[in-house]
Amino acid sequence: MKTFLIIVPDGSMLFEAAGIADILMQANRLRPDVTAEPRYHISIATTQPHPVIHGMSGLNLLADHRLPELDPRTPWDTIMVTGRGMNAEEGTAVVDWLRLAAPHARRVVSVCGGAMLLAETGLLNERHATTHWRLLETMQQCYPQVKVENGPLYIQDGPVWTSGGVSSGFDLTLALVEADYGFTLARDVAQDLVMFLHRPGGQNQFSRYQLPQASSNEAINALLAWIADNLAVELPVETLAARVAMSPRNFTRVFTRETGIPPARYVAEARLAAARAKLEQTRDTLARIALECGFGNSINLRRIFERQLHLTPGEYRQRFHCRKMA
């Protein structure tokens, strides 16, 4: 039997921990011999001075343990952290406990912002890891020794597993079941719970496409609006610089300072964001979308989508289009 400790921060989305526990319990139920030992023994821990974990929704979860009362030398099979907590004090408590407990566990796992706490312990140094898409840049800046991956729902690097935002923890948990007991059991659990064992369209989390905006330079702000209206034309740095009466070199410096990214990257991201919006909200053909967004043709559009999002424009539209279009 594998012991599984789930550390749940106060104020979190409780369906993460509850769903993960349900997946593991379903693996327990699918035993050929009902008298056999359960595959997983699941425990919930809180950092709070009481056993009640208050959820973001207003619902509560009753924990089995208070984390400070657990001996970190206990040889857990799996320790999972489902978030980073509502305040630094709570996060520090988890980090301090994990530093002592990790050497005695077979593997350590995080969901969503929990990866930030794993990074703080040093467990992710020189390892590939991921987290919620909102935190990817923050993790890379704060923990440069971590090899942050943008996109995957989950990553395994040795005994450490990390996953993206919220429901990606379910995908990771199914992967853990598969690693522990094989494909057949993981498939059966997924089918019983009406889940994908492996999501279609690639194992990727999709960030909202929010382009950076200049905050202080009116000329750059006006240029960003002009770019959005002229994606179909060629937009080299020389053309953009001329629009704001700057030399290409000075323009690149100012633009990067104001937006956080170089002009060429901004144009590429603006084109991809526009194409995603059209796929979601219109019935336009791929050829028309490619032309209007500056990709030239549908072949280039497909190439960019497969490289950046790991699925085709058609697959993206199928997954994210407005329901009223169906």
XYZ file of C-alpha atoms in Angstrom:
326
model
C 0.000 0.000 0.000
C 1.280 3.445 -0.940
C 0.839 6.266 1.563
C -0.221 9.546 -0.030
C -0.103 12.843 1.882
C -1.904 15.839 0.349
C -0.993 19.217 1.872
C -3.864 21.649 1.270
C -3.407 25.400 1.874
C -6.142 27.472 3.438
C -8.240 29.482 0.978
C -7.550 27.167 -1.946
C -9.822 25.548 -4.530
C -10.838 22.453 -2.617
C -11.924 20.509 -5.684
C -8.220 19.986 -6.452
C -7.570 17.980 -3.283
C -11.018 16.361 -3.285
C -10.735 15.327 -6.931
C -7.244 13.926 -6.471
C -8.394 11.931 -3.445
C -11.386 10.614 -5.427
C -9.124 9.463 -8.265
C -6.903 7.578 -5.827
C -9.906 6.085 -4.035
C -11.298 4.893 -7.359
C -7.996 3.100 -7.908
C -8.593 1.427 -4.546
C -12.124 0.370 -5.499
C -11.057 -1.283 -8.748
C -9.536 -4.338 -7.087
C -10.200 -7.872 -8.318
C -10.301 -9.029 -4.704
C -12.351 -6.772 -2.416
C -10.489 -8.156 0.597
C -7.108 -7.086 -0.803
C -5.174 -4.251 0.775
C -6.020 -0.815 -0.675
C -3.519 0.500 -3.174
C -3.431 3.956 -1.593
C -3.847 5.291 1.927
C -4.728 8.976 1.566
C -4.240 11.645 4.224
C -5.047 15.361 4.096
C -2.909 17.832 6.049
C -3.381 21.520 6.856
C -0.949 24.132 8.112
C -3.689 25.771 10.188
C -3.910 25.492 14.008
C -7.272 23.731 13.548
C -8.337 20.833 11.287
C -10.742 22.874 9.130
C -9.434 23.996 5.724
C -11.438 26.959 4.443
C -11.938 26.845 0.696
C -12.070 29.763 -1.708
C -15.680 28.854 -2.486
C -16.800 29.112 1.137
C -16.910 25.337 1.546
C -14.713 23.628 4.125
C -12.627 20.463 4.198
C -11.784 18.545 7.353
C -8.116 17.591 7.430
C -6.760 14.374 8.902
C -3.653 16.046 10.304
C -2.098 19.365 11.172
C 1.214 19.556 9.340
C 3.307 20.653 12.379
C 2.131 17.548 14.210
C 3.419 15.188 11.498
C 6.928 13.810 11.944
C 8.796 14.831 8.752
C 10.895 11.677 9.045
C 7.837 9.542 8.308
C 8.578 7.605 5.075
C 5.625 8.714 2.922
C 5.432 7.215 -0.541
C 4.108 10.474 -2.028
C 3.891 14.012 -0.656
C 1.736 16.368 -2.715
C 1.397 20.151 -2.263
C -1.754 21.540 -3.900
C -0.967 25.267 -3.665
C 1.263 27.897 -2.119
C -1.141 29.299 0.482
C -2.718 32.662 1.126
C 0.249 34.212 2.902
C 4.017 33.947 3.204
C 3.836 32.528 6.717
C 1.813 29.520 5.572
C 4.139 28.969 2.626
C 7.200 29.120 4.869
C 5.708 26.506 7.194
C 5.244 24.109 4.269
C 8.750 24.805 2.909
C 10.402 24.205 6.274
C 8.528 20.933 6.752
C 9.213 19.774 3.184
C 12.955 20.337 3.493
C 12.985 17.811 6.330
C 10.436 15.408 4.834
C 11.520 15.187 1.180
C 14.588 12.969 1.792
C 12.305 10.356 3.395
C 9.627 10.313 0.644
C 9.760 8.296 -2.555
C 8.466 11.250 -4.567
C 7.314 14.827 -4.050
C 4.563 16.311 -6.189
C 3.010 19.740 -6.679
C -0.165 21.091 -8.234
C -0.458 24.655 -9.525
C 1.340 27.196 -7.302
C 2.629 24.438 -5.047
C 5.619 24.280 -7.386
C 6.728 27.655 -6.021
C 7.116 26.069 -2.587
C 9.022 23.117 -4.042
C 11.311 25.606 -5.769
C 11.855 27.437 -2.476
C 13.049 24.214 -0.840
C 15.626 23.697 -3.586
C 14.002 20.446 -4.722
C 13.578 21.820 -8.242
C 17.137 23.067 -8.711
C 18.467 21.845 -12.074
C 15.181 20.004 -12.678
C 12.553 20.562 -15.347
C 9.324 21.845 -13.779
C 6.086 23.649 -14.524
C 3.355 25.520 -12.685
C 0.237 27.551 -13.460
C 0.810 29.617 -16.605
C 0.394 32.848 -14.617
C 3.397 31.931 -12.460
C 5.834 30.656 -15.095
C 7.758 33.908 -15.545
C 7.753 34.582 -11.809
C 9.170 31.142 -11.110
C 11.916 31.587 -13.688
C 12.852 35.011 -12.329
C 12.780 34.001 -8.668
C 14.378 30.578 -9.110
C 16.808 30.736 -12.066
C 18.202 27.296 -11.240
C 14.848 25.715 -12.143
C 14.374 24.648 -15.772
C 10.884 26.083 -16.152
C 8.775 24.543 -18.922
C 5.973 26.552 -20.536
C 3.010 24.483 -21.635
C 2.974 20.913 -20.288
C 0.172 19.875 -17.965
C 2.694 18.009 -15.844
C 6.368 17.089 -15.804
C 8.312 14.344 -14.095
C 12.002 14.885 -13.401
C 13.317 12.083 -11.263
C 11.373 11.738 -8.008
C 9.770 15.184 -8.402
C 6.564 15.797 -10.355
C 5.040 19.225 -10.997
C 1.812 20.183 -12.744
C 0.152 23.268 -14.173
C -2.925 25.048 -12.959
C -5.882 23.614 -11.075
C -7.398 20.637 -12.958
C -4.036 19.575 -14.411
C -3.527 17.935 -11.022
C -6.068 15.331 -12.106
C -4.020 14.509 -15.210
C -0.923 14.242 -13.050
C -2.687 11.951 -10.555
C -3.755 9.580 -13.316
C -0.133 9.565 -14.480
C 0.955 8.657 -10.953
C -1.535 5.777 -10.875
C -0.213 4.593 -14.228
C 3.381 4.812 -12.973
C 2.475 2.902 -9.799
C 0.146 0.205 -11.101
C 0.220 0.266 -14.892
C -1.746 1.526 -17.862
C -4.763 -0.751 -17.452
C -5.677 0.483 -13.977
C -5.155 4.146 -14.922
C -7.310 3.666 -18.018
C -10.067 1.986 -15.995
C -10.051 4.786 -13.409
C -10.243 7.407 -16.165
C -13.104 5.621 -17.896
C -15.093 5.175 -14.680
C -14.707 8.867 -13.842
C -15.378 9.916 -17.464
C -11.959 11.530 -17.802
C -9.322 11.526 -20.505
C -6.315 9.415 -19.575
C -4.406 11.619 -22.021
C -6.186 14.783 -23.131
C -6.716 15.219 -26.878
C -4.737 17.907 -28.659
C -1.607 17.399 -26.583
C -0.876 17.621 -22.899
C -0.743 21.397 -22.653
C -2.221 24.134 -20.511
C -3.410 27.213 -22.378
C -2.753 30.677 -21.025
C -5.055 33.567 -21.792
C -3.514 35.648 -24.516
C -2.988 39.003 -22.854
C -0.496 41.149 -24.715
C 1.707 43.518 -22.703
C 0.676 47.147 -22.787
C 2.862 50.235 -22.487
C 2.117 52.236 -19.365
C 3.780 55.611 -19.773
C 4.729 56.317 -23.391
C 1.798 57.658 -25.421
C 3.594 57.148 -28.726
C 4.201 53.467 -27.978
C 0.610 53.042 -26.796
C -0.666 54.508 -30.068
C 1.681 52.228 -31.990
C 0.321 49.138 -30.228
C -3.196 50.079 -31.327
C -1.944 50.627 -34.876
C -0.212 47.228 -34.903
C -3.476 45.522 -33.867
C -5.223 47.143 -36.854
C -2.478 46.308 -39.360
C -1.430 42.729 -38.672
C -1.971 41.744 -42.302
C 0.902 43.904 -43.577
C 4.638 43.496 -43.162
C 5.736 44.946 -39.810
C 9.533 45.072 -39.697
C 11.264 47.082 -36.986
C 12.123 49.796 -39.510
C 8.444 50.385 -40.316
C 7.449 50.478 -36.644
C 10.312 52.804 -35.762
C 9.335 55.206 -38.543
C 5.779 55.398 -37.176
C 7.097 56.918 -33.947
C 9.925 58.900 -35.568
C 12.767 56.958 -33.953
C 15.824 55.182 -35.222
C 15.383 51.386 -35.281
C 17.992 50.971 -32.554
C 16.497 53.570 -30.200
C 12.981 52.332 -30.970
C 13.863 48.756 -30.062
C 15.321 49.931 -26.750
C 12.312 52.102 -25.873
C 9.723 49.555 -27.019
C 11.338 46.747 -25.033
C 11.565 48.936 -21.934
C 7.893 49.941 -22.161
C 6.351 46.567 -23.044
C 8.847 44.091 -21.625
C 9.436 42.313 -24.934
C 11.198 43.201 -28.242
C 9.100 44.542 -31.175
C 9.405 41.443 -33.348
C 8.230 39.170 -30.529
C 5.337 41.523 -29.777
C 4.162 41.401 -33.405
C 4.406 37.592 -33.431
C 2.391 37.326 -30.193
C -0.174 39.852 -31.438
C -0.696 37.816 -34.608
C -1.084 34.567 -32.681
C -3.504 36.191 -30.223
C -5.601 37.597 -33.090
C -5.721 34.212 -34.804
C -6.792 32.498 -31.570
C -9.585 35.057 -31.107
C -10.863 34.559 -34.656
C -10.817 30.774 -34.273
C -12.802 31.089 -31.057
C -15.324 33.709 -32.149
C -15.807 33.453 -35.941
C -16.491 30.933 -38.681
C -13.821 32.454 -40.924
C -11.808 30.002 -42.985
C -8.246 29.230 -41.978
C -7.030 30.879 -45.185
C -8.822 34.117 -44.347
C -7.635 34.094 -40.738
C -4.055 33.482 -41.863
C -4.226 36.392 -44.317
C -5.868 38.858 -41.935
C -3.521 38.039 -39.065
C -0.332 38.304 -41.098
C 0.595 34.655 -41.513
C 0.188 34.774 -45.259
C -1.405 31.365 -45.753
C -2.952 28.505 -43.794
C 0.243 26.439 -44.013
C 2.164 29.085 -42.071
C -0.737 29.429 -39.634
C -0.718 25.694 -38.973
C 3.054 25.656 -38.552
C 2.955 28.433 -35.923
C 0.093 26.798 -34.002
C 1.816 23.426 -33.922
C 5.077 24.996 -32.757
C 3.593 27.335 -30.144
C 0.457 25.510 -28.945
C 1.189 21.914 -30.018
C -2.090 21.482 -31.900
C -3.513 22.530 -35.252
C -5.751 25.577 -35.795
C -8.649 23.201 -36.462
C -8.073 21.365 -33.197
C -7.819 24.679 -31.347
C -11.147 25.843 -32.820
C -12.793 22.546 -31.892
C -11.686 22.894 -28.259
C -12.262 26.594 -27.655
C -14.855 27.954 -30.082
C -17.886 29.844 -28.793
C -20.752 27.390 -28.133
C -23.216 29.560 -30.040
C -21.238 28.718 -33.187
C -21.822 24.972 -32.813
